[in-house]
Coordinates of C-alpha atoms in Angstrom, one line a residue:
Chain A
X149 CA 35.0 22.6 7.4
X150 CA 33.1 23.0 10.6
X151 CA 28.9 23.9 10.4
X152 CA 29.4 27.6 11.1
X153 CA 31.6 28.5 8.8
X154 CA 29.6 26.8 6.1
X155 CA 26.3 28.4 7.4
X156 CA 28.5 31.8 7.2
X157 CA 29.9 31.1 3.7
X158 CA 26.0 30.0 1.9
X159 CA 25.2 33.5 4.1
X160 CA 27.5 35.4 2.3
X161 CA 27.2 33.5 -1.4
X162 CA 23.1 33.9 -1.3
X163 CA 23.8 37.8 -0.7
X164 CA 26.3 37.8 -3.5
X165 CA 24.3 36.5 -6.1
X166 CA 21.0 38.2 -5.1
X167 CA 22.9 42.0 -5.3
X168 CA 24.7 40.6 -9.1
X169 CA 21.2 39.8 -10.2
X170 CA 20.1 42.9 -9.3
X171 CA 23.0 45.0 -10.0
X172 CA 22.2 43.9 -13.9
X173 CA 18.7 42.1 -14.4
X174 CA 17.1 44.2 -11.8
X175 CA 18.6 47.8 -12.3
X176 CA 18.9 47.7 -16.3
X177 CA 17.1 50.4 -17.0
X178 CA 18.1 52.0 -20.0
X179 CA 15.6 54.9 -19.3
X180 CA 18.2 55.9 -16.4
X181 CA 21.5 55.9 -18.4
X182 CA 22.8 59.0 -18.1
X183 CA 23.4 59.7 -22.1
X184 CA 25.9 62.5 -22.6
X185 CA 28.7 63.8 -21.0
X186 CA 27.4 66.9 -19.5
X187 CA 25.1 65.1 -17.6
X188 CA 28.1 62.8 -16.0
X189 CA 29.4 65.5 -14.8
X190 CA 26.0 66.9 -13.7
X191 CA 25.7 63.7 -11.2
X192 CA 29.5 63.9 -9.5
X193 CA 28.3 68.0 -9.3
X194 CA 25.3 67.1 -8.2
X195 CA 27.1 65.1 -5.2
X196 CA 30.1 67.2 -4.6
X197 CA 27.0 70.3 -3.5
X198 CA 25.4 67.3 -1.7
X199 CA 21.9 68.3 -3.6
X200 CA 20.0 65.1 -1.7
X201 CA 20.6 66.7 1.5
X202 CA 17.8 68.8 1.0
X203 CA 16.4 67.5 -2.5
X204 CA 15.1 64.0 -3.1
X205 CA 15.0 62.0 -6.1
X206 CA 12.0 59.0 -6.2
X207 CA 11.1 60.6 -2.7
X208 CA 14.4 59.9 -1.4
X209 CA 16.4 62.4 0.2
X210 CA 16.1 65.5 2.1
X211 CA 13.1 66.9 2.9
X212 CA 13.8 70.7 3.0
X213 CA 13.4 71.2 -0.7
X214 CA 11.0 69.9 -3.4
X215 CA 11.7 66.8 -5.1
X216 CA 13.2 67.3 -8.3
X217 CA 13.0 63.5 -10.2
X218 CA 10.1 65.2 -13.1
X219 CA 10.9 69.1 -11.8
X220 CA 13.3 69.9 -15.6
X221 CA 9.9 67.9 -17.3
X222 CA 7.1 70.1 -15.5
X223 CA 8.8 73.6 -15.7
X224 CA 11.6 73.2 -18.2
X225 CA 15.9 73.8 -18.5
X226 CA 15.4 77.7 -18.6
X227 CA 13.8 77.7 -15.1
X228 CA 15.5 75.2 -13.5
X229 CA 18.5 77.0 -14.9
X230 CA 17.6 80.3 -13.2
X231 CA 16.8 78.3 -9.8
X232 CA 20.3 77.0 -9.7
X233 CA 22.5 80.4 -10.7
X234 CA 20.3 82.2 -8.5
X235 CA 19.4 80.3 -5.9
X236 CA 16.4 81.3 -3.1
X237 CA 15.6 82.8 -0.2
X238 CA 15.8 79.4 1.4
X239 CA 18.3 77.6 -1.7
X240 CA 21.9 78.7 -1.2
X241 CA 23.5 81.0 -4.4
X242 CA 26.3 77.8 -4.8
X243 CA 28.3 80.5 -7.4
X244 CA 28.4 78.0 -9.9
X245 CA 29.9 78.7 -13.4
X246 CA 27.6 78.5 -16.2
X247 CA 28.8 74.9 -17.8
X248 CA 28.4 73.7 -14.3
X249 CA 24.8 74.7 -14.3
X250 CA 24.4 73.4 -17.4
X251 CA 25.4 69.9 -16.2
X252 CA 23.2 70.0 -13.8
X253 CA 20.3 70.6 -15.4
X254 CA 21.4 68.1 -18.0
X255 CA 21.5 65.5 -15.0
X256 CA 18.3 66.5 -13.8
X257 CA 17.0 65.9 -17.1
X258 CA 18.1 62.5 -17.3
X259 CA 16.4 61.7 -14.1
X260 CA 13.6 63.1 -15.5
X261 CA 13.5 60.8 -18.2
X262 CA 14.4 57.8 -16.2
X263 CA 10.3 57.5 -14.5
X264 CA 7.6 59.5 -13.1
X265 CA 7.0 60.4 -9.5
X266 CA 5.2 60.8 -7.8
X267 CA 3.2 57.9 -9.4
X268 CA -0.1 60.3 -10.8
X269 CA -1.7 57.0 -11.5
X270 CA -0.4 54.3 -9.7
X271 CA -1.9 50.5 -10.4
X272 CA -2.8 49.2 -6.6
X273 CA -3.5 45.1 -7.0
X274 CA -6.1 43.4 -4.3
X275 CA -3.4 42.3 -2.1
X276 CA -1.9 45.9 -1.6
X277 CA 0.8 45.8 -4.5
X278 CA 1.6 48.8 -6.9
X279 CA 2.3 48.2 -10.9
X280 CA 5.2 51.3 -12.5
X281 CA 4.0 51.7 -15.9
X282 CA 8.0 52.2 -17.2
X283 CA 9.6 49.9 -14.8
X284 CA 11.7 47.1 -16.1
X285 CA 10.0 44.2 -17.8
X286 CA 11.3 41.1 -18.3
Chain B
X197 CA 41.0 52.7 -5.0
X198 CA 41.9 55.1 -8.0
X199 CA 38.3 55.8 -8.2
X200 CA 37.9 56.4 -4.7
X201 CA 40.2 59.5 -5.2
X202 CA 39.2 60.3 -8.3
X203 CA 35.4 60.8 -7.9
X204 CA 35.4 64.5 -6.9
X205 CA 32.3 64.2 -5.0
X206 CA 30.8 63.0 -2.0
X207 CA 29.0 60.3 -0.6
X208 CA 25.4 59.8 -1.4
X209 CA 22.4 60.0 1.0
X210 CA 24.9 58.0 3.8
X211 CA 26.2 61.8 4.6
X212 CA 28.4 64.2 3.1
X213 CA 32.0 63.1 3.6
X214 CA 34.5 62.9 0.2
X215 CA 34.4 59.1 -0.6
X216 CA 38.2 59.4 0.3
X217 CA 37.3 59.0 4.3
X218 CA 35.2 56.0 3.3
X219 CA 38.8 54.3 3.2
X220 CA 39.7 54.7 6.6
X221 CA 36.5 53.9 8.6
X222 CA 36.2 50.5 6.4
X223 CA 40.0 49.6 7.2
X224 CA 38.8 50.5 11.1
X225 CA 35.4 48.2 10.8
X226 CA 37.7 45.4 9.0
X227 CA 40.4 45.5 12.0
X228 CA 36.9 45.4 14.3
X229 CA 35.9 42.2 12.6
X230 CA 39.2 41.0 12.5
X231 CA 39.1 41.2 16.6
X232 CA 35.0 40.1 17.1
X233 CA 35.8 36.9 14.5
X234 CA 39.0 36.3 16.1
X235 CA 37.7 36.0 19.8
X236 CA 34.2 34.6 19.0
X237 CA 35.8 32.0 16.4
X238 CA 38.0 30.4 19.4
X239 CA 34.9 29.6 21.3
X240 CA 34.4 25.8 20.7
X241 CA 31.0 24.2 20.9
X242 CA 27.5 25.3 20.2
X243 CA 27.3 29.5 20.1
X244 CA 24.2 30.9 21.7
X245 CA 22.7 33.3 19.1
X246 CA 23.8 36.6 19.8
X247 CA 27.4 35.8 19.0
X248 CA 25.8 34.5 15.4
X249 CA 24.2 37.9 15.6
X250 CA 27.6 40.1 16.4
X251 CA 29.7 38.0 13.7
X252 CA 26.8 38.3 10.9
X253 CA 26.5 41.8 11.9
X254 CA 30.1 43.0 11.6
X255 CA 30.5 40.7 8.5
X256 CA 27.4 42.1 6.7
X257 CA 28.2 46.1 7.9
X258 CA 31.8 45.5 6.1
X259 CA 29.6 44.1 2.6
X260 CA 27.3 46.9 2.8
X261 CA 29.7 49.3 3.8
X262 CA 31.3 48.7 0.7
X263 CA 28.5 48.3 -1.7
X264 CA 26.9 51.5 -0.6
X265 CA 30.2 52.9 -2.1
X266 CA 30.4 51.4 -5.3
X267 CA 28.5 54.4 -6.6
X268 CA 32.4 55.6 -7.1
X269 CA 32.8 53.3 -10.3
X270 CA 31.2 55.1 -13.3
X271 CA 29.0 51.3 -14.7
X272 CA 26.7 52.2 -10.9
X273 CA 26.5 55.7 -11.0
X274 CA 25.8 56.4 -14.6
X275 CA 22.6 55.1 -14.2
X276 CA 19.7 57.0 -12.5
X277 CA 17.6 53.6 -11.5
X278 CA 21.0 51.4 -10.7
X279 CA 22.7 54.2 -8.4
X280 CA 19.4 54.8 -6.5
X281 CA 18.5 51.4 -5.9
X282 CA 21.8 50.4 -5.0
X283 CA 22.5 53.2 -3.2
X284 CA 19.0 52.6 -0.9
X285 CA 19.8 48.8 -0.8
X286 CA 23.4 49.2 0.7
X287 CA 22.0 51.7 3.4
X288 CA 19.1 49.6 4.2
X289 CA 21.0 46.7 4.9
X290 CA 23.8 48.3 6.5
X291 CA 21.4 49.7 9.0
X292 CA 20.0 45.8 9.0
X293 CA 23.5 44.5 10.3
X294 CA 24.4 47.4 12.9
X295 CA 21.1 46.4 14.3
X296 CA 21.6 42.8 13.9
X297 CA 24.8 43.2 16.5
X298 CA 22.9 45.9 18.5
X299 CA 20.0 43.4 19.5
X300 CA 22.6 40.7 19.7
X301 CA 23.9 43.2 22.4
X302 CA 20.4 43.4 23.9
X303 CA 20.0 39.0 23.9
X304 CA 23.3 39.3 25.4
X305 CA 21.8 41.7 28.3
X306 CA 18.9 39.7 28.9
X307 CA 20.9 36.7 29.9
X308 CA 23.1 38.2 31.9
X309 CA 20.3 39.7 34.0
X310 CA 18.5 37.0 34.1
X311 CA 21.4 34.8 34.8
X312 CA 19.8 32.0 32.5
X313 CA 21.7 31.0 29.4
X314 CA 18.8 29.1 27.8
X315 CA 17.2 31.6 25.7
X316 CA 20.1 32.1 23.8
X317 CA 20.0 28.6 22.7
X318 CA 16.2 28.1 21.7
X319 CA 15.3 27.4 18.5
X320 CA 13.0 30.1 18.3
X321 CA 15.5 32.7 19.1
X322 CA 17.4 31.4 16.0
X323 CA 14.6 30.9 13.8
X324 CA 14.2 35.0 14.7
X325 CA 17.8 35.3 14.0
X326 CA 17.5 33.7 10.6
X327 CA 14.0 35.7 10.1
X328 CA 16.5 38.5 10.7
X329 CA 19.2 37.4 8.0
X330 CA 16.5 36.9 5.4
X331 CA 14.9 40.8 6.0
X332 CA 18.7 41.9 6.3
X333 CA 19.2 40.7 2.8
X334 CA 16.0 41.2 1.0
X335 CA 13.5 43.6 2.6
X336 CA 15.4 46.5 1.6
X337 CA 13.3 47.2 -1.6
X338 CA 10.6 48.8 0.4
X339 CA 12.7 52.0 0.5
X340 CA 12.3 51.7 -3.7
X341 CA 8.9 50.7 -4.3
X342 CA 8.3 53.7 -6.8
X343 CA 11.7 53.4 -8.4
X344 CA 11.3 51.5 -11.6
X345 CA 13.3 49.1 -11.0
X346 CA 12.5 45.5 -11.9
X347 CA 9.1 44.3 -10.5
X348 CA 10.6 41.3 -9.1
X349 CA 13.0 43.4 -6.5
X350 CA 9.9 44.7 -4.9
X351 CA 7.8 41.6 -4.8
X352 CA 10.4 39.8 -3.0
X353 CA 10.8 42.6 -0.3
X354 CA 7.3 42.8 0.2
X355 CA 7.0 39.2 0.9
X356 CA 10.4 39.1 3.0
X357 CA 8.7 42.7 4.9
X358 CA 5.7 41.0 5.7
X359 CA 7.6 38.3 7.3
X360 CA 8.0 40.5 10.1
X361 CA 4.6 39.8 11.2
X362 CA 6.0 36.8 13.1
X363 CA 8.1 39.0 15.0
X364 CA 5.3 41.5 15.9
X365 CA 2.6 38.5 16.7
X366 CA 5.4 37.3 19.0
X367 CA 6.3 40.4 21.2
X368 CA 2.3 40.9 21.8
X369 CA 2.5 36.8 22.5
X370 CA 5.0 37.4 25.0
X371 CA 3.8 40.5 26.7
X372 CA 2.7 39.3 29.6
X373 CA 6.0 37.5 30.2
X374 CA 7.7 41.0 29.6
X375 CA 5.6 42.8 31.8
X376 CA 6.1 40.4 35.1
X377 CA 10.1 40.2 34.2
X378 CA 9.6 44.2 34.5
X379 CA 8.1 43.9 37.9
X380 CA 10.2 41.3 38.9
X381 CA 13.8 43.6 37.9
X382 CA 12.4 46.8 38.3
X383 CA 15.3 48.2 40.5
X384 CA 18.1 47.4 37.8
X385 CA 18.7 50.1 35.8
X386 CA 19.9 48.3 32.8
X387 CA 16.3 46.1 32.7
X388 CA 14.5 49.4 32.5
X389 CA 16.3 50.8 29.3
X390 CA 16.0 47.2 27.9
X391 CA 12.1 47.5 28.7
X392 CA 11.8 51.0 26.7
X393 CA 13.5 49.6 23.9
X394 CA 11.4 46.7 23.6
X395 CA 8.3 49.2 23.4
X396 CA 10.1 51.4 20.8
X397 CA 10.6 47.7 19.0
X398 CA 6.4 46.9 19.1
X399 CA 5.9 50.8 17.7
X400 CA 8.7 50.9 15.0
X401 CA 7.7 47.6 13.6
X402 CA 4.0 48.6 13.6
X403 CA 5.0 51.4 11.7
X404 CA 7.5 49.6 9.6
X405 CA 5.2 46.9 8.5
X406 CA 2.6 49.5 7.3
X407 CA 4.9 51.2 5.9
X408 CA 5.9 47.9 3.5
X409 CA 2.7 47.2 2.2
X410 CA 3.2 48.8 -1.4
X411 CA 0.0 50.4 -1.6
X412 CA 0.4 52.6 2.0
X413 CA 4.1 53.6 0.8
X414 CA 3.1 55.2 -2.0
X415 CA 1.9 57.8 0.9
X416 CA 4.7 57.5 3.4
X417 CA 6.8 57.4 0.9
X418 CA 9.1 60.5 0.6
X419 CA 7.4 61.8 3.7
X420 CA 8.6 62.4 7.2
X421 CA 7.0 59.3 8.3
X422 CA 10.4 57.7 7.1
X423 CA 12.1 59.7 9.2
X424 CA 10.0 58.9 12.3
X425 CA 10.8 55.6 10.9
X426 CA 14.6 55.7 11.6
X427 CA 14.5 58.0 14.5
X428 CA 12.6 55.6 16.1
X429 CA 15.0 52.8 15.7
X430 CA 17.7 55.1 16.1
X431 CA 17.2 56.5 19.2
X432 CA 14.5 54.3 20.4
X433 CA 16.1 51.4 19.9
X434 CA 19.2 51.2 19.5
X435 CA 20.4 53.7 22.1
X436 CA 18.3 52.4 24.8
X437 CA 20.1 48.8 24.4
X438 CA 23.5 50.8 24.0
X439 CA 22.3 52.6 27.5
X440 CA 21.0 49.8 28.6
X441 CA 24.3 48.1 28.0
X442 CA 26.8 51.0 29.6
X443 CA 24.6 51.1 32.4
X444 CA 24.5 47.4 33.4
X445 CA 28.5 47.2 33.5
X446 CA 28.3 50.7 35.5
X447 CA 26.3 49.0 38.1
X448 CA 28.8 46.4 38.2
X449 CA 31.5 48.4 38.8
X450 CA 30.0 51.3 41.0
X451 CA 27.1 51.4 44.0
X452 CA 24.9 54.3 43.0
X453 CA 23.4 56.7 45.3
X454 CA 19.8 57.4 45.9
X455 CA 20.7 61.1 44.2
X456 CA 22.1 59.9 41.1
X457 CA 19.6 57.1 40.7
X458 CA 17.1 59.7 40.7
X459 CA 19.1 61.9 38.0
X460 CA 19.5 58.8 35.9
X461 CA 15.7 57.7 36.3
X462 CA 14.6 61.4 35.2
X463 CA 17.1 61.5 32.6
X464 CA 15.6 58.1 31.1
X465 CA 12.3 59.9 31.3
X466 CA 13.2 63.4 30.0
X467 CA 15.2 61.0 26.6
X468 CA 11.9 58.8 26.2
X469 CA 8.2 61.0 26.9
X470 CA 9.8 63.8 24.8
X471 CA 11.3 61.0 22.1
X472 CA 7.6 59.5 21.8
X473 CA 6.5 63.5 21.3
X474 CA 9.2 63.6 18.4
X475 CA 8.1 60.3 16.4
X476 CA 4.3 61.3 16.7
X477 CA 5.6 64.7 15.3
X478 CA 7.0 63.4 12.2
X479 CA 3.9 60.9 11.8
X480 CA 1.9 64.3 11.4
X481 CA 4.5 65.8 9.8
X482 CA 4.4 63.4 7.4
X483 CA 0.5 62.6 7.1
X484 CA 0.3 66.2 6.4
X485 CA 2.8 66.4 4.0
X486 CA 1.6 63.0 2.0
X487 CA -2.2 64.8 2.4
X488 CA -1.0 67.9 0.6
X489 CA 1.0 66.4 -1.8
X490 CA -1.1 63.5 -3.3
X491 CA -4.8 64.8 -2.8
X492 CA -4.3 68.4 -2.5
X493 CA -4.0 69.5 -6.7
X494 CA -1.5 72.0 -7.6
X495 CA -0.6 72.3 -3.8
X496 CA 3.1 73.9 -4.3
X497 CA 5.9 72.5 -2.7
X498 CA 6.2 75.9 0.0
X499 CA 2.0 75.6 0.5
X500 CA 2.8 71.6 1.4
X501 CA 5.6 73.0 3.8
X502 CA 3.8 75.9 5.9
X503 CA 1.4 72.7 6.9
X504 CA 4.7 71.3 8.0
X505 CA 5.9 73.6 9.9
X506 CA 3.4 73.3 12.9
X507 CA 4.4 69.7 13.4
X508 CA 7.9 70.7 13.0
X509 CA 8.4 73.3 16.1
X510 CA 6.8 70.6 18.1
X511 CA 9.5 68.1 16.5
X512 CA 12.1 70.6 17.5
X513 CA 11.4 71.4 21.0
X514 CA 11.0 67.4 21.7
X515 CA 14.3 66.9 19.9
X516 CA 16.1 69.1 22.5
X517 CA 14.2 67.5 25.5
X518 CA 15.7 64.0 24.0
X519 CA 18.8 65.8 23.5
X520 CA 19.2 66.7 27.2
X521 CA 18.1 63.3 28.5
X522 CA 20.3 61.4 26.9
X523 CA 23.1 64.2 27.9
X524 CA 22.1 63.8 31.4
X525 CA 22.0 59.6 31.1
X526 CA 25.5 60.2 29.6
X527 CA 27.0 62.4 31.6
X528 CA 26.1 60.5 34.4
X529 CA 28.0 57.3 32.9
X530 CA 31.0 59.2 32.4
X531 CA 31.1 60.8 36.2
X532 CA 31.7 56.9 37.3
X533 CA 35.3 56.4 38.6
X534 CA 36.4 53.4 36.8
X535 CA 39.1 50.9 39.0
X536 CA 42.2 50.4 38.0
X537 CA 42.5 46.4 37.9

């Protein structure tokens, strides 16, 4: 086997194992499981309305709405509830049924569970590192 | 595949397409690496870097590509922390590979203006081209810092990230170099775009390697200082090497006059002053928004966004000025009469 393909090959193994290792050790979170089945179908609603185009979850998404990781925790199902059937001046009225806001919401409060942001209290270490309080430990 | 047309939904943060078109544009990158590994693969002999740069580049785009639809199989998506990181891994490091055969593009350019092989052959252009691999593969956990994922994933980007020092330390090494191959190829077109790109390269990594230091994302962070981030290599960068490109085989091909050099020269100007206007935009868009969210108490979401707002007319009237440089820069390209042979 010539030196290229080799170099290509231990390329494409080093990638390999590093995304296993973090598809399990490094993403096995069981704060983030989504628990029930309403809030399964929360996430695949939650993608077919393309929420993150505007939302973000962990500060990742869109920017012309809020964040919504804690937003169930800090004002609760009934408002986020009445946010969604309703929609805003600026949030689009998506006409969902009533089960289908309920999944939402129950996705939404699964993300909230799953960690905190934005970080209220966020450990910074001397050489510019930041500690999670819930992240994974091993 | 059965999940592919099963998930009823659409694909995450990438765009909003069903996952079912994700099927056709990886079977059209797959027949595109087919044809790249195909004609590279029968050159025999020592490969100057940037065709290890196009083949690791197509190869990689294919990987992530895929991985950044896995989210379609229930064991990634049913987990808030797995589908994010994932999710933010994939798009980081497909972004790593299309530029990874973009600056392969530009090394490519260089030598052909130059007429002088060598540089593709150094060691130090492939110690940057495995400096490149490395942050391709690992660095992608800066875009998750304050997901709580394992600690581990984000050490080891932060380390990779700041890796990219070397990189930066070497453009402002080699300025001077830069700046007298400017003078010396200031009348080809293709040289100039190269130039600007290598200035949106020094400004986007600046940015970029603040922006990896842990403690300094927790403000960017979820800001529109990513944004300015991407942009910036976006357009920036990558364009002005794809320009760059297109107009170095135009020049080939066709003698321009003094009229349309003069278009083309203000339409590079009109795509790049107004593009610098844009990226400073969202750095104060995003300042502001970081400032109102994190020191500003009980600041509400539409309170953060009215001090937004200012930054973002300014962000849209730049936006249309890079819009119509780039339209004038590519409608110029396509006016050329290409021969027939």
């Amino acid at each position: 086997m010539n030196y290229k393909r080799v170099i290509f090959i231990s390329i494409i193994v080093t990638a390999s194992l590093y995304s296993y290792k973090v598809y399990t050790d490094g993403t096995e979170n069981s704060n983030g499981l989504l628990t029930n089945e309403k809030a399964k179908a929360g996430k695949l609603l939650w993608q077919e309305y393309n929420c993150i185009a505007c939302h973000q979850l962990y500060g990742l998404g869109g920017y012309m709405g809020p964040d919504l990781t804690n937003e169930i925790g800090l004002k609760g199902k009934v408002y986020a509830s009445a946010f969604i059937s309703m929609g805003t001046s600026r949030m689009p009225n998506f006409k969902l049924k009533k089960d289908e806001v309920d999944d939402l919401v129950e996705y939404l409060a699964c993300v909230n569970k799953s960690g905190e942001y934005p970080l209220k209290n966020p450990g910074i270490t001397p050489w510019g590192d930041i500690t999670i309080s819930n992240a994974i430990r091993p | 595949m059965a999940a592919f047309f099963s998930a009823n939904s659409e694909e995450e943060s990438t765009g909003s397409s069903p996952p079912v078109l994700a099927l056709p544009l990886l079977c059209a990158w797959i027949l595109f690496a087919i044809k790249v590994i195909h004609s590279v693969g029968a050159i025999k002999g020592t490969w100057p870097v940037y065709l290890w740069m196009w083949v690791t580049g197509v190869i990689f785009f294919i990987i992530t590509y895929t991985e950044a639809n896995l989210w379609v199989l229930p064991w990634f998506r049913n987990n808030v922390i797995r589908d994010i990181t994932i999710q933010w891994k994939s798009n980081g490091s497909l972004v790593g590979s299309w530029n990874m055969m973009v600056y392969g593009t530009g090394i490519y350019l260089m030598c052909r203006i130059s007429g002088n092989q060598d540089t593709a052959y150094t060691k130090k252009s492939f110690f940057f081209f495995f400096l490149g691999v490395v942050n391709l593969l690992f660095n992608w956990g800066h875009h998750t810092y304050l997901v709580p994922s394992a600690p581990w994933i984000k050490e080891v980007s932060y380390i990779i990230s700041m890796t990219e020092w070397v990189i930066f330390l070497n453009i402002i090494r080699s300025w001077r170099k830069t700046v007298s191959d400017v003078i010396k190829h200031k009348n080809l077109l293709a040289y100039k775009f190269l130039f600007a790109s290598e200035i949106w390269v020094f400004l986007n990594l600046a940015l970029a390697l603040l922006m990896s230091v842990p403690a300094i994302n927790n403000y960017t962070h979820g800001t529109h200082i990513t944004v300015a981030h991407a942009m910036g290599t976006t357009i920036g960068i990558n364009t002005m090497i794809l320009m760059a490109s297109l107009f170095y085989i135009l020049s080939e091909i066709h003698q321009w006059t003094k009229k349309e050099l003069l278009i083309v020269h203000t339409g590079f100007w009109v795509a790049n002053i107004p593009l610098l206007i844009f990226w400073l935009s969202l750095i104060g868009a995003g300042i502001s928004k970081a400032y109102y969210e994190k020191m500003v108490p009980n600041a509400s979401f539409s309170d953060t966004m009215t001090h937004v707002m200012t930054y973002m007319y300014v962000f849209t009237i730049a936006g249309f000025l890079v819009l119509t440089g780039l339209t004038t820069l590519a409608v110029m390209g396509l006016r050329v009469k290409i021969p027939r042979e």
